[in-house]
CSV table of C-alpha atoms in Angstrom, one decimal:
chain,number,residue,atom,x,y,z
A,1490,UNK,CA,-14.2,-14.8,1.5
A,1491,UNK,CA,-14.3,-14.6,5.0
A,1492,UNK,CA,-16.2,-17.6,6.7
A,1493,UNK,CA,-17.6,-17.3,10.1
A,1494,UNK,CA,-18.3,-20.5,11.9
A,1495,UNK,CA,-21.9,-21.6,12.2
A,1496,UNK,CA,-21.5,-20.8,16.3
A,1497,UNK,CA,-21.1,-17.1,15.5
A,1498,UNK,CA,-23.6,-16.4,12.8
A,1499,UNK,CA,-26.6,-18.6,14.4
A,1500,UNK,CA,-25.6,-15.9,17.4
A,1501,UNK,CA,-25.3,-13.2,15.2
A,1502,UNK,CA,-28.9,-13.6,13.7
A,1503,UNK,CA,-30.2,-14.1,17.2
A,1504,UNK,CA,-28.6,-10.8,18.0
A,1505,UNK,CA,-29.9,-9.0,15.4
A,1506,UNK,CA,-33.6,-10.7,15.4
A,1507,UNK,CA,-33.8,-9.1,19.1
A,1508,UNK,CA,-32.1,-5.9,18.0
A,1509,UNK,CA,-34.3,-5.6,15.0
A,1510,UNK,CA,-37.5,-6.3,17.2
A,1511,UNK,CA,-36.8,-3.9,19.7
A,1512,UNK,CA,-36.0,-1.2,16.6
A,1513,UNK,CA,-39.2,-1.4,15.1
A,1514,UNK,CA,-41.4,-0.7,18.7
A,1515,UNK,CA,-39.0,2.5,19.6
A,1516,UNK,CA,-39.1,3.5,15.9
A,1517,UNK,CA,-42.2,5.6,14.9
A,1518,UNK,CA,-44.1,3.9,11.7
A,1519,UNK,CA,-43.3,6.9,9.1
A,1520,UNK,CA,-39.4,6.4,10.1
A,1521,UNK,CA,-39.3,2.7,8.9
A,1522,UNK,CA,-37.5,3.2,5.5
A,1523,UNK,CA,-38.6,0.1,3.5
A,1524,UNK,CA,-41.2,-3.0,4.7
A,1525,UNK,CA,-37.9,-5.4,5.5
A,1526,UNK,CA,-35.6,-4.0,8.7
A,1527,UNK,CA,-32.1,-2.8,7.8
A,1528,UNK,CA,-29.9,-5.6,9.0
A,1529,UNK,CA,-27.1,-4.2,11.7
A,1530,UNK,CA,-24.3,-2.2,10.8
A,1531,UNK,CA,-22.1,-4.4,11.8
A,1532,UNK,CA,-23.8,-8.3,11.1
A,1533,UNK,CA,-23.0,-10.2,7.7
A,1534,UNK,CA,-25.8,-10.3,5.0
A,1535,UNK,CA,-27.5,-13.7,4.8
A,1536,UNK,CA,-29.1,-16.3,2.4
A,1537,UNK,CA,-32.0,-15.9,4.2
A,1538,UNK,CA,-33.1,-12.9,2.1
A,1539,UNK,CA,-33.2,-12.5,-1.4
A,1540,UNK,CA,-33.5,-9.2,-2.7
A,1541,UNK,CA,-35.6,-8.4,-6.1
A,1542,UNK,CA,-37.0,-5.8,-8.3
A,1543,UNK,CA,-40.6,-6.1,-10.0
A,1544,UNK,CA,-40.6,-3.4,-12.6
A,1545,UNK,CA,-43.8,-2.5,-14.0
A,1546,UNK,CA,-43.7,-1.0,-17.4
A,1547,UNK,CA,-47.0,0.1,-17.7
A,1548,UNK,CA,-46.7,2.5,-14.8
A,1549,UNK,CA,-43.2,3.7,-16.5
A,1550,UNK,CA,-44.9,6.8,-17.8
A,1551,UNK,CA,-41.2,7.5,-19.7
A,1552,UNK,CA,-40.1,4.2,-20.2
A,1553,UNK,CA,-37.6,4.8,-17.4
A,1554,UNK,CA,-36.1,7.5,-17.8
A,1555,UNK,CA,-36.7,9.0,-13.9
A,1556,UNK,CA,-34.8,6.1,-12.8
A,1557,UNK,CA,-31.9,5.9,-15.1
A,1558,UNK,CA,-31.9,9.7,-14.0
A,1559,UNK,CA,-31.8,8.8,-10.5
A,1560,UNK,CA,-29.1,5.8,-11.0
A,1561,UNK,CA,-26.6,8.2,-12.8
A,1562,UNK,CA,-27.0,10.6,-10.0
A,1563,UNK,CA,-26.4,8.3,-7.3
A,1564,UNK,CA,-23.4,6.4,-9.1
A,1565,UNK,CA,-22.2,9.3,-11.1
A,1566,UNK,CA,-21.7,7.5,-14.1
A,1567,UNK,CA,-23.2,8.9,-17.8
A,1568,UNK,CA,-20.9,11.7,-18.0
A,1569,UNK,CA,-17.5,9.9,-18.5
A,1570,UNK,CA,-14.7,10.7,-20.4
A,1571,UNK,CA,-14.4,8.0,-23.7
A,1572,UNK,CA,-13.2,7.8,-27.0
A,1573,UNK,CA,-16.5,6.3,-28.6
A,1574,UNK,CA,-19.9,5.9,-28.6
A,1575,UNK,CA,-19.0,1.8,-27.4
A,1576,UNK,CA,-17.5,3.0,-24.3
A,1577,UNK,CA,-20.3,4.7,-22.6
A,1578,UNK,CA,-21.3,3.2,-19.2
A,1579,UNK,CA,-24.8,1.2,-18.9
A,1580,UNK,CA,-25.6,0.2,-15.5
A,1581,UNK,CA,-29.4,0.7,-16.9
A,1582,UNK,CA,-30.6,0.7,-21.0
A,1583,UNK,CA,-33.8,2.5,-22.2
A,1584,UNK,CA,-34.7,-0.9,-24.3
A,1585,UNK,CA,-37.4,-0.3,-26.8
A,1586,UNK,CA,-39.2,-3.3,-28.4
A,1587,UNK,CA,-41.3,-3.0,-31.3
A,1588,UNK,CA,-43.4,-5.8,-32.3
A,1589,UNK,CA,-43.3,-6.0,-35.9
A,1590,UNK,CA,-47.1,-7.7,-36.6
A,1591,UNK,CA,-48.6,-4.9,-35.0
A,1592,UNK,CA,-46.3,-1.6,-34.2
A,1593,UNK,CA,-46.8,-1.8,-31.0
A,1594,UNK,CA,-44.0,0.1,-28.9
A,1595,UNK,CA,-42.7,0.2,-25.4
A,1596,UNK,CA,-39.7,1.0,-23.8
A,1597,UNK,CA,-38.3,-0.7,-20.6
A,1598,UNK,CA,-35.0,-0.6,-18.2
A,1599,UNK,CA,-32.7,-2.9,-18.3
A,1600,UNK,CA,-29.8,-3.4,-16.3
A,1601,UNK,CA,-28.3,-6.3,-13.9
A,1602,UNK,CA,-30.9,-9.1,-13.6
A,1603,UNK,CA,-29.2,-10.7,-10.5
A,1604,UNK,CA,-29.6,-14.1,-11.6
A,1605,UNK,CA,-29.7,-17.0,-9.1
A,1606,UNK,CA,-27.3,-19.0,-11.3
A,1607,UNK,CA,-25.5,-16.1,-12.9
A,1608,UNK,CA,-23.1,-16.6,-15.9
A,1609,UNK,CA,-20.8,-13.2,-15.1
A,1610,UNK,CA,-20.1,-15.3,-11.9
A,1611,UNK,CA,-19.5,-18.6,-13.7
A,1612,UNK,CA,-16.8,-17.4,-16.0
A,1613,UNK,CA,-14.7,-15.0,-14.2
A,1614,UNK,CA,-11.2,-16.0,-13.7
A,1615,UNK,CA,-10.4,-14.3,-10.5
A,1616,UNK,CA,-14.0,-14.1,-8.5
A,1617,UNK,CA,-14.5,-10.6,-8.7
A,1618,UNK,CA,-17.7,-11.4,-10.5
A,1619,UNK,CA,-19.7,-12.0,-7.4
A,1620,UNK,CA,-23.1,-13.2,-6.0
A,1621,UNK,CA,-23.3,-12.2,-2.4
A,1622,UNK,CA,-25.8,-13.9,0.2
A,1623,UNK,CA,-28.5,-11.9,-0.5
A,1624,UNK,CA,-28.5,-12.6,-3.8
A,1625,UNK,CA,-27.0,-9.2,-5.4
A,1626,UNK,CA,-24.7,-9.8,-7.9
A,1627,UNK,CA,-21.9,-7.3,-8.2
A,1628,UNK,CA,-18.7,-6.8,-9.4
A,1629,UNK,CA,-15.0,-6.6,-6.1
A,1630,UNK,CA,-13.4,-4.3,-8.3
A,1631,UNK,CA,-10.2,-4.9,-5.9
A,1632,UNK,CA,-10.1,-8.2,-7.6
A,1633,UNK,CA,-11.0,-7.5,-11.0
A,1634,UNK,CA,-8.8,-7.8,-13.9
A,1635,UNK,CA,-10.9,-6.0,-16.7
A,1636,UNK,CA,-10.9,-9.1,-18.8
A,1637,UNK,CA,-14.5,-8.7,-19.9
A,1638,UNK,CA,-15.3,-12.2,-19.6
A,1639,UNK,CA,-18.4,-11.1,-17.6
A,1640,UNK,CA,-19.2,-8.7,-19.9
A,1641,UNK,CA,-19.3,-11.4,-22.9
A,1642,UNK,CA,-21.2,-14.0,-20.9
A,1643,UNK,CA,-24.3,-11.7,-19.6
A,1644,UNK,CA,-27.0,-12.2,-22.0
A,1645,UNK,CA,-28.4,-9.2,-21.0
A,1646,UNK,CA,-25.7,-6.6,-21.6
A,1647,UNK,CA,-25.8,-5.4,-18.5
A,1648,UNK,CA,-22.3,-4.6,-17.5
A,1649,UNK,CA,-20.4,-2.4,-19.2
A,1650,UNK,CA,-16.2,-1.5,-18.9
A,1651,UNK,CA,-14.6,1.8,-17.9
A,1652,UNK,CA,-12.0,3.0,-20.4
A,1653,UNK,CA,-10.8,6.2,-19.2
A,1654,UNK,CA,-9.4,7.4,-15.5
A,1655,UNK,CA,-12.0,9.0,-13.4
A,1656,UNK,CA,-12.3,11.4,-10.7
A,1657,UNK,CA,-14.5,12.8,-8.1
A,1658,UNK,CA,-16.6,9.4,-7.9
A,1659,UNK,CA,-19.4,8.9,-5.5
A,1660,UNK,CA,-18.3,8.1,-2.2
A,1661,UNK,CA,-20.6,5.1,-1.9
A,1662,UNK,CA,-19.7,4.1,-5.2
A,1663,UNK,CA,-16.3,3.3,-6.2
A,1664,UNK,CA,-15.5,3.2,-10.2
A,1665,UNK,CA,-11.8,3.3,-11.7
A,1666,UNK,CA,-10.3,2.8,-14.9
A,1667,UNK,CA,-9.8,-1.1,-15.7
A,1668,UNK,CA,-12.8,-2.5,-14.1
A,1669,UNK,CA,-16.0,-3.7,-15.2
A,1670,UNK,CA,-19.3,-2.3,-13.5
A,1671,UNK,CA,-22.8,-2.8,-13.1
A,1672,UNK,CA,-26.2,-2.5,-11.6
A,1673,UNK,CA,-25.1,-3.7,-7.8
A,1674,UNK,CA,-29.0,-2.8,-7.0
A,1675,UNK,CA,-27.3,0.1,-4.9
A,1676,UNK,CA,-25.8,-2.2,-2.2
A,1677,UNK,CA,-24.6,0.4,0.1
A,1678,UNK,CA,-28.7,1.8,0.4
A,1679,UNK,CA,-29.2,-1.9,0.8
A,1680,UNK,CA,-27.8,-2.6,3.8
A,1681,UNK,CA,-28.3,0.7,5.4
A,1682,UNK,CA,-32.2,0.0,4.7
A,1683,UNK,CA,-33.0,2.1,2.0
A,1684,UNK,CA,-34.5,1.4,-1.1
A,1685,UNK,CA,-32.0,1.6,-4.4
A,1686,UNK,CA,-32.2,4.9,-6.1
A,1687,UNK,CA,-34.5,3.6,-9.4
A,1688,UNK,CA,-37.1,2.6,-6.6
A,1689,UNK,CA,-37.2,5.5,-4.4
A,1690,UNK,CA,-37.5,7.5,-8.1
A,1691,UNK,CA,-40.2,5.9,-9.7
A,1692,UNK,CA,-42.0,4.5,-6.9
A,1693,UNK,CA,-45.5,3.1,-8.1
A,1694,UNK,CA,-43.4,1.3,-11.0
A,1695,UNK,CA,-41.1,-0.5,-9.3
A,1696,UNK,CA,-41.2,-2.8,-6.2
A,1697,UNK,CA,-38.4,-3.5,-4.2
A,1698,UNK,CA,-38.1,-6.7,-2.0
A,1699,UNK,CA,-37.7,-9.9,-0.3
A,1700,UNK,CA,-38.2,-13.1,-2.7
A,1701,UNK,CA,-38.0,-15.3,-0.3
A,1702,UNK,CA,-40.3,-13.5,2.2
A,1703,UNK,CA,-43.9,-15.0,1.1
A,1704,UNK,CA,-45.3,-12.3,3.0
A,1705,UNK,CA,-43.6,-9.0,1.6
A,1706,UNK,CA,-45.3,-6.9,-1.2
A,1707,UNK,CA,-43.7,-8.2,-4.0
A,1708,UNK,CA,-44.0,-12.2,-3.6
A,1709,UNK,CA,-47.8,-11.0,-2.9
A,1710,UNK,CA,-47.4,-8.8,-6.3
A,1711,UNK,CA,-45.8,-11.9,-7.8
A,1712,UNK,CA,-47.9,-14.6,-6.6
A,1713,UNK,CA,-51.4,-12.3,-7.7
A,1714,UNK,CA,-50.7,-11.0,-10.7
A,1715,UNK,CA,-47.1,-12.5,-11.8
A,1716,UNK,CA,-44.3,-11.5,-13.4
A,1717,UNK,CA,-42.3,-12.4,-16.3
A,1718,UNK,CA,-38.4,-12.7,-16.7
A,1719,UNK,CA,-36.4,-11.6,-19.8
A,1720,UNK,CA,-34.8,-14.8,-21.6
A,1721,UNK,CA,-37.1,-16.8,-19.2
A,1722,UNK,CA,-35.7,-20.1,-21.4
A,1723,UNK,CA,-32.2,-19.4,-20.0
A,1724,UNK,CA,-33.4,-20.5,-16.5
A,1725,UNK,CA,-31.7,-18.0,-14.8
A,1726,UNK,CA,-33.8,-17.5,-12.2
A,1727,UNK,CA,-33.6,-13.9,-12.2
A,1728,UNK,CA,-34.0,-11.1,-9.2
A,1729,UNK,CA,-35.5,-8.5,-11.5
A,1730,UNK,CA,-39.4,-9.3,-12.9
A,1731,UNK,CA,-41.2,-7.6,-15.6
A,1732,UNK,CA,-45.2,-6.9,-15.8
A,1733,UNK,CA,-46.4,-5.5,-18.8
A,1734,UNK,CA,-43.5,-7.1,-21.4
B,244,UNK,CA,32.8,1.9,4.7
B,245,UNK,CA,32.5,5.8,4.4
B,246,UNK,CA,30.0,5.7,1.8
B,247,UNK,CA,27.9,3.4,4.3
B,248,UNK,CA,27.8,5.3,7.0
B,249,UNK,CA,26.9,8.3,4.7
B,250,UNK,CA,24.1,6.4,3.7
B,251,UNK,CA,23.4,5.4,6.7
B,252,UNK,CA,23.2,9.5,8.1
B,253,UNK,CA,21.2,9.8,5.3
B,254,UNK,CA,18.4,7.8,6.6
B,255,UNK,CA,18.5,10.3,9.5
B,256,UNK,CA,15.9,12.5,7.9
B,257,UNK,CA,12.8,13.7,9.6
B,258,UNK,CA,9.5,11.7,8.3
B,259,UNK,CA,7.4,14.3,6.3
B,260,UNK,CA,4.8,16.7,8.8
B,261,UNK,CA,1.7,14.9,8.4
B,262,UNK,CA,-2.0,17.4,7.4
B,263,UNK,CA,-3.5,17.6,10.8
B,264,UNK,CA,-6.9,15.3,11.2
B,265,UNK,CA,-10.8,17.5,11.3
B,266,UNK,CA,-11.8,15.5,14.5
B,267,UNK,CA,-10.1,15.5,17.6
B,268,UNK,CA,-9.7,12.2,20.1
B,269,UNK,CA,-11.2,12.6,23.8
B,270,UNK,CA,-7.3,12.3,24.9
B,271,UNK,CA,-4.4,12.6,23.7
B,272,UNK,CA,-3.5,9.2,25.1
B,273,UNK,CA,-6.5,7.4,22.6
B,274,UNK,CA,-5.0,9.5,20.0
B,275,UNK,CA,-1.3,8.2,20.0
B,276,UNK,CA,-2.9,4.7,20.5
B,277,UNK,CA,-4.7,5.1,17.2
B,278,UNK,CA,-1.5,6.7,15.6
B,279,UNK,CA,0.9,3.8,16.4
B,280,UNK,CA,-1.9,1.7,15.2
B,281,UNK,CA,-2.7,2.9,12.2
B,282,UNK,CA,1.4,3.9,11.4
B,283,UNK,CA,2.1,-0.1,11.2
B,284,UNK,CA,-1.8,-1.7,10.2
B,285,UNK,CA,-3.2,0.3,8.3
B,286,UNK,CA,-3.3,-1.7,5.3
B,287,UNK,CA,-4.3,-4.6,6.5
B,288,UNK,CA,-7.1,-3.3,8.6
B,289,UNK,CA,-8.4,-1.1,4.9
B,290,UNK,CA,-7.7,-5.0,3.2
B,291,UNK,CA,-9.9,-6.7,5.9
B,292,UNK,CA,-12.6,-4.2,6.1
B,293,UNK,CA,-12.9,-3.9,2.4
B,294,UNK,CA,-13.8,-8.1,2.2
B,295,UNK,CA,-16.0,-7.9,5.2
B,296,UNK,CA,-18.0,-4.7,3.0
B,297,UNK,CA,-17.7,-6.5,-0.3
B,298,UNK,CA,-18.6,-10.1,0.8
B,299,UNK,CA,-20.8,-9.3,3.8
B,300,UNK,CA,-21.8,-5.7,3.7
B,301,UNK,CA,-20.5,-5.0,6.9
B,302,UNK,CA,-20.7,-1.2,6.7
B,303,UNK,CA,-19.1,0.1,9.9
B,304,UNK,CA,-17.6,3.1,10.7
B,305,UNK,CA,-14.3,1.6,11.7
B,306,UNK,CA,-11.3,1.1,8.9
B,307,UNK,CA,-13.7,2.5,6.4
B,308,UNK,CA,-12.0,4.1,3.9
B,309,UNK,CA,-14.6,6.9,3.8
B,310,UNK,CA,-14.7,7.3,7.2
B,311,UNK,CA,-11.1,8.2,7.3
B,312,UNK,CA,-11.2,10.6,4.3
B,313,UNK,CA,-13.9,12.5,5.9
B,314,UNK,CA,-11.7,12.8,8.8
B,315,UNK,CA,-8.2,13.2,7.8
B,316,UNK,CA,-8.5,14.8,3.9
B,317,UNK,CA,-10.1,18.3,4.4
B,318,UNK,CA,-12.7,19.2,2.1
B,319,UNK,CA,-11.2,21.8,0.5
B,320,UNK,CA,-7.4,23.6,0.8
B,321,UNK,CA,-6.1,26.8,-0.1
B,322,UNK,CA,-9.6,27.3,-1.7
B,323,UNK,CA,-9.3,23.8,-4.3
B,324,UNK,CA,-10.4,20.2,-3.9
B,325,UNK,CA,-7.3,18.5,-2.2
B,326,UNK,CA,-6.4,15.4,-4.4
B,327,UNK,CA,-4.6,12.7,-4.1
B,328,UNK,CA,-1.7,13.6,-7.1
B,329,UNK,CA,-1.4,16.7,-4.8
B,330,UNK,CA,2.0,16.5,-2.2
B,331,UNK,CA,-0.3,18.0,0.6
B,332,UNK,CA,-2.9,15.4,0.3
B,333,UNK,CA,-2.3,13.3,3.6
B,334,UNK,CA,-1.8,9.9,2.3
B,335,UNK,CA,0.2,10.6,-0.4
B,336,UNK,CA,2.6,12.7,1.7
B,337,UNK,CA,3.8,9.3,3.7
B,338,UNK,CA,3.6,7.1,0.5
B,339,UNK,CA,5.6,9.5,-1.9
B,340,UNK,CA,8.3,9.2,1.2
B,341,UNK,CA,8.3,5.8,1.6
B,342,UNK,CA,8.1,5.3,-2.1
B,343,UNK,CA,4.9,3.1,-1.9
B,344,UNK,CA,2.5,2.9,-4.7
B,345,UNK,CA,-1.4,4.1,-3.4
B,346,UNK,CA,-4.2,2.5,-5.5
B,347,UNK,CA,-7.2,3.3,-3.6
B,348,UNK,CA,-8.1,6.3,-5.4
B,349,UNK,CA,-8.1,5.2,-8.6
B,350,UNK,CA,-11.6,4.1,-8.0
B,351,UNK,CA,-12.3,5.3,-4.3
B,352,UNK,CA,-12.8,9.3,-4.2
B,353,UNK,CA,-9.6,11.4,-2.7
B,354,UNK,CA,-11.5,14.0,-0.8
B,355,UNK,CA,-15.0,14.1,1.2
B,356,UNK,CA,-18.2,14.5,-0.8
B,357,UNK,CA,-21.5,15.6,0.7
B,358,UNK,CA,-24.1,12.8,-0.1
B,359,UNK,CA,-27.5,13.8,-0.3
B,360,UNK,CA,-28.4,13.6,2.8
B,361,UNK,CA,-25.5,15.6,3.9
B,362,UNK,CA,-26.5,18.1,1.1
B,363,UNK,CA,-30.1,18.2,2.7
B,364,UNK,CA,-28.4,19.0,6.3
B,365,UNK,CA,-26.5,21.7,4.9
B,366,UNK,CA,-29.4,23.0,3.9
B,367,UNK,CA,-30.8,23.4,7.3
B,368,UNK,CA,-27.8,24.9,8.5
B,369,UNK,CA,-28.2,27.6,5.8
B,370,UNK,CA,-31.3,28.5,8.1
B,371,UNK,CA,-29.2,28.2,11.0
B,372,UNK,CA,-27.1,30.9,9.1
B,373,UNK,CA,-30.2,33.1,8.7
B,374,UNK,CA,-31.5,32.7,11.9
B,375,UNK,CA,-27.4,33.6,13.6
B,376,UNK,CA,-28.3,36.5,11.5
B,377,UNK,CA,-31.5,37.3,12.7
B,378,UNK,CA,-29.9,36.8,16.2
B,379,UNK,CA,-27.3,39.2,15.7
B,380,UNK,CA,-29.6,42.1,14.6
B,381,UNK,CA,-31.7,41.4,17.4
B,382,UNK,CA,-28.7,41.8,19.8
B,383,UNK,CA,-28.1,45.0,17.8
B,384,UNK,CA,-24.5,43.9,17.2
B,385,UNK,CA,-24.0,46.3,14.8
B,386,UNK,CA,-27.3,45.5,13.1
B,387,UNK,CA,-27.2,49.2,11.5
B,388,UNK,CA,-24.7,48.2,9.5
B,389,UNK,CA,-26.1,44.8,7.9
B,390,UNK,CA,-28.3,46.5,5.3
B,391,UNK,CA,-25.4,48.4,4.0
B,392,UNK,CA,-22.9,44.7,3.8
B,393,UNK,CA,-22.9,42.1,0.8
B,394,UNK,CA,-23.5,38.4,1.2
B,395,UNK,CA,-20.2,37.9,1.7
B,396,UNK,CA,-19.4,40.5,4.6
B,397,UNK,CA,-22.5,39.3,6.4
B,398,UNK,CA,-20.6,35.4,6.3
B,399,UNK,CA,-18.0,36.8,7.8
B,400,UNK,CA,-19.8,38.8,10.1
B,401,UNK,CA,-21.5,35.3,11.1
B,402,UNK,CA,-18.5,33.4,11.6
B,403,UNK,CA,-16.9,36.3,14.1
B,404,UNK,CA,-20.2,35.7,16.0
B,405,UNK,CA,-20.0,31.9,16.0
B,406,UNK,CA,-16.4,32.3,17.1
B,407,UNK,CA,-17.8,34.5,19.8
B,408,UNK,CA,-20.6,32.2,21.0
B,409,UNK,CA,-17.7,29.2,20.7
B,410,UNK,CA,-15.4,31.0,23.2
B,411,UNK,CA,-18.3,30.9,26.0
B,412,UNK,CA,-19.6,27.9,25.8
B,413,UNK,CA,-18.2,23.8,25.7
B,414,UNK,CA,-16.5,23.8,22.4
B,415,UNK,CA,-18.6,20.5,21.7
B,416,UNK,CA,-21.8,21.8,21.4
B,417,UNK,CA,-21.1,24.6,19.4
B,418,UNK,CA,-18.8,23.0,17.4
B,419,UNK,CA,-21.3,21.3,15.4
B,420,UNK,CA,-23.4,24.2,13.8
B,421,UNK,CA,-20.1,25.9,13.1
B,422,UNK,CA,-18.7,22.7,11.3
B,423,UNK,CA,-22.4,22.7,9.3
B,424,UNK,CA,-21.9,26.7,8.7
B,425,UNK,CA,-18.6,26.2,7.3
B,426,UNK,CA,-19.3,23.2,5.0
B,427,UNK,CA,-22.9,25.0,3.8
B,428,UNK,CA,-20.6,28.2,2.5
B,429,UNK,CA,-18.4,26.2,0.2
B,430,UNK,CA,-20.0,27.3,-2.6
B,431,UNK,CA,-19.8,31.0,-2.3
B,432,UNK,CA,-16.7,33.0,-2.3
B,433,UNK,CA,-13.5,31.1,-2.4
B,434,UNK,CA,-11.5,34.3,-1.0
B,435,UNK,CA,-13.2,33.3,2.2
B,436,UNK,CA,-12.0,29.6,2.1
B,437,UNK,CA,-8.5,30.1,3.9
B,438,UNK,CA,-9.6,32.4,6.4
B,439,UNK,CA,-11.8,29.8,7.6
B,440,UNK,CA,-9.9,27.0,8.1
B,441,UNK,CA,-7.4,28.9,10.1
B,442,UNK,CA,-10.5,29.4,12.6
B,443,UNK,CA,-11.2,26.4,12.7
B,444,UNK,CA,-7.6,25.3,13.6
B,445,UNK,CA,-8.4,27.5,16.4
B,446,UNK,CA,-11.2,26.4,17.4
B,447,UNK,CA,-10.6,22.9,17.6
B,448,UNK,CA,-7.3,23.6,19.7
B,449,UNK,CA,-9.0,25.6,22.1
């Protein structure tokens, strides 16, 4: 990993505080793509942000479907060559649950929970299982070995393996034969200061933001109303909150 | 002895002709400095900008791997998606000759590809087509023969005007809606594709 001396990145974030402030008077209000500024092209992403999802599955009129739509489309996964069934790619699941007392149905999207303490990055033998600064957990494919150590450790199924050699990926996101992938909450809209794609397609349902900003929509969402985490009793601390589970 | 310096004559050989690059340097002098460059660093400037995106998300235009696919890998040749298996394809050309295994495209993509917002710019310039068009009849450049001429006679017709317009004024400005006219037309007729690219060879020579 490349480590910049404290020197440079304190000046860095100066840099970018002033360049950010002066951004947001020039820019008109309707241009401003999401409530937290796109960091510079060219400045490293820091702890000081932690990026999260609140899903609400109530408002999921089809239990996610728009957005696992709209994540195919921007990664171009779902239409892969395999051998099986097992192979397919799930960077999101349509999970229903049932509760047996009562019947009662509902289906929600799950994919990468970008946990604080996350287990895909605790048992990978090379470091390609990664949690960057900001809290995204993704997978350096240029590392990765394709042992599936990640894959077995993740209690939320999240990642899945590609089997077969692909072509014509998405520019912005790279996929190859011998990896493992997952939800990498589309990093690359990320740091240009976009919303990921499942937001932007199912946007009263699911709230994109900072965790750590008290002040940003979602910590208000959370702190009003709350959210829940799947396998709460792992103390995961995860990126991705439910209402409505 | 004699077999060596056979050998050595052997090694004589011309490197490979390389595809030429879409976009042009301000002078030629920038443009040899980036060659030598890139010639001996490449890979380690692709290695170093890959942590810095990975790690930090530095997502600069400089050593991105996109950045120079969109500018050195056309988006389509002879009509077909260039690839990288193909001889033509401009980093495999070197690395077949040097005999140096390329993994980049086993995940990255080989050839440009129009992201959405691209895809939404190139459908304004499909206005921009209509409104050349408009243009054209209103100049009565031989606007009693557009009702009589298919889609693909009136592209063409389009183009010749472009070229015109390009000839007059700083190839800079007008560069840029013929670039967006070009890329917008990819989906209809591939008989046209060829014909094309030659003008814009021109063009950009000019």
């Amino acid at each position: 990993m490349n480590n910049f001396d404290s020197y440079r990145r304190n000046f860095l974030s100066i840099v970018g505080i002033t360049a950010g402030a002066a951004a947001s008077v020039t820019l008109a209000p309707n241009l401003l793509l999401r409530e937290a500024q796109a960091k510079p092209d060219d400045e490293a992403v820091t702890d000081a942000k932690r990026w999260g999802l609140l899903i609400n599955v109530d408002k999921l009129e089809d239990g996610g479907d728009a957005c696992i739509a709209a994540c195919k489309k921007e990664h171009g996964w779902g239409d892969d060559p395999k051998s099986n069934q097992a192979q397919d790619a799930q960077w999101v699941r349509k999970v229903k649950v049932t509760e047996k007392l009562t019947g009662h149905s509902f289906s929600l999207p799950v994919m990468c929970q970008h946990c604080e303490t996350a287990p895909c990055v605790d048992v990978c033998p090379t470091g390609a299982s990664m949690k960057r600064a900001d809290g995204i957990v993704q997978v350096n494919k240029h590392i990765c070995i394709g042992c599936r150590y990640c894959m077995m450790a993740c209690p939320y199924k999240a990642r899945s393996f590609v089997h077969e050699t692909l072509v014509d990926q998405r520019p912005n996101s790279p996929r190859g034969k011998g990896t493992v992938e997952s939800c990498n909450l589309c990093v690359h809209r990320i740091d240009k200061g976009e919303n990921p794609a499942c937001v932007d397609s199912s946007p009263d349902a699911i709230v994109f933001g900072d965790l750590n900003d008290p002040d940003s929509t979602i910590s208000k969402e959370l702190e009003q109303n709350g959210g829940s985490q799947i396998r709460a009793d792992l103390g995961l601390n995860t990126g991705v909150r439910y209402q409505g589970i | 002895m004699f077999i060596s310096l056979l050998g050595l004559s052997a090694c004589d050989s011309e490197p490979p002709e390389l595809m030429k690059a879409s976009n042009k340097f301000e002078s030629d002098e920038i443009r040899d400095k980036h060659v030598a460059y890139m010639r001996t660093n490449h890979m380690d400037a692709l290695k170093h900008k890959r942590d810095e995106t990975m790690y930090d998300g530095i997502r600069t235009e400089e050593h991105s791997l996109n950045a120079c696919i969109n500018c050195h890998v056309p988006e389509s040749h002879n009509g077909e998606v260039l690839r990288h298996t193909d001889q033509e394809h401009f980093c495999t050309t070197c690395h077949t000759y040097v005999a140096a295994k390329l993994d980049c495209f086993e995940c990255h993509v080989d050839h440009p590809t129009k992201l959405d917002y691209e895809l939404k710019s190139a459908k304004t310039s499909i206005s921009q087509k209509k409104s050349i068009l408009k243009n054209m009849a209103d100049s009565n450049i031989e606007s009693m023969q557009l009702k009589s001429l298919d889609k693909k006679e009136l592209m063409e017709l389009a183009f010749k005007h472009v070229n015109n317009q390009q000839s007059t004024k700083p190839p800079k400005s007008g560069g840029v809606s013929f670039k967006a006219l070009q890329n917008s037309d990819l989906e209809s007729n591939s008989s046209n594709k060829p014909n094309q690219t030659q003008k814009t060879e021109e063009l950009t020579s000019e």
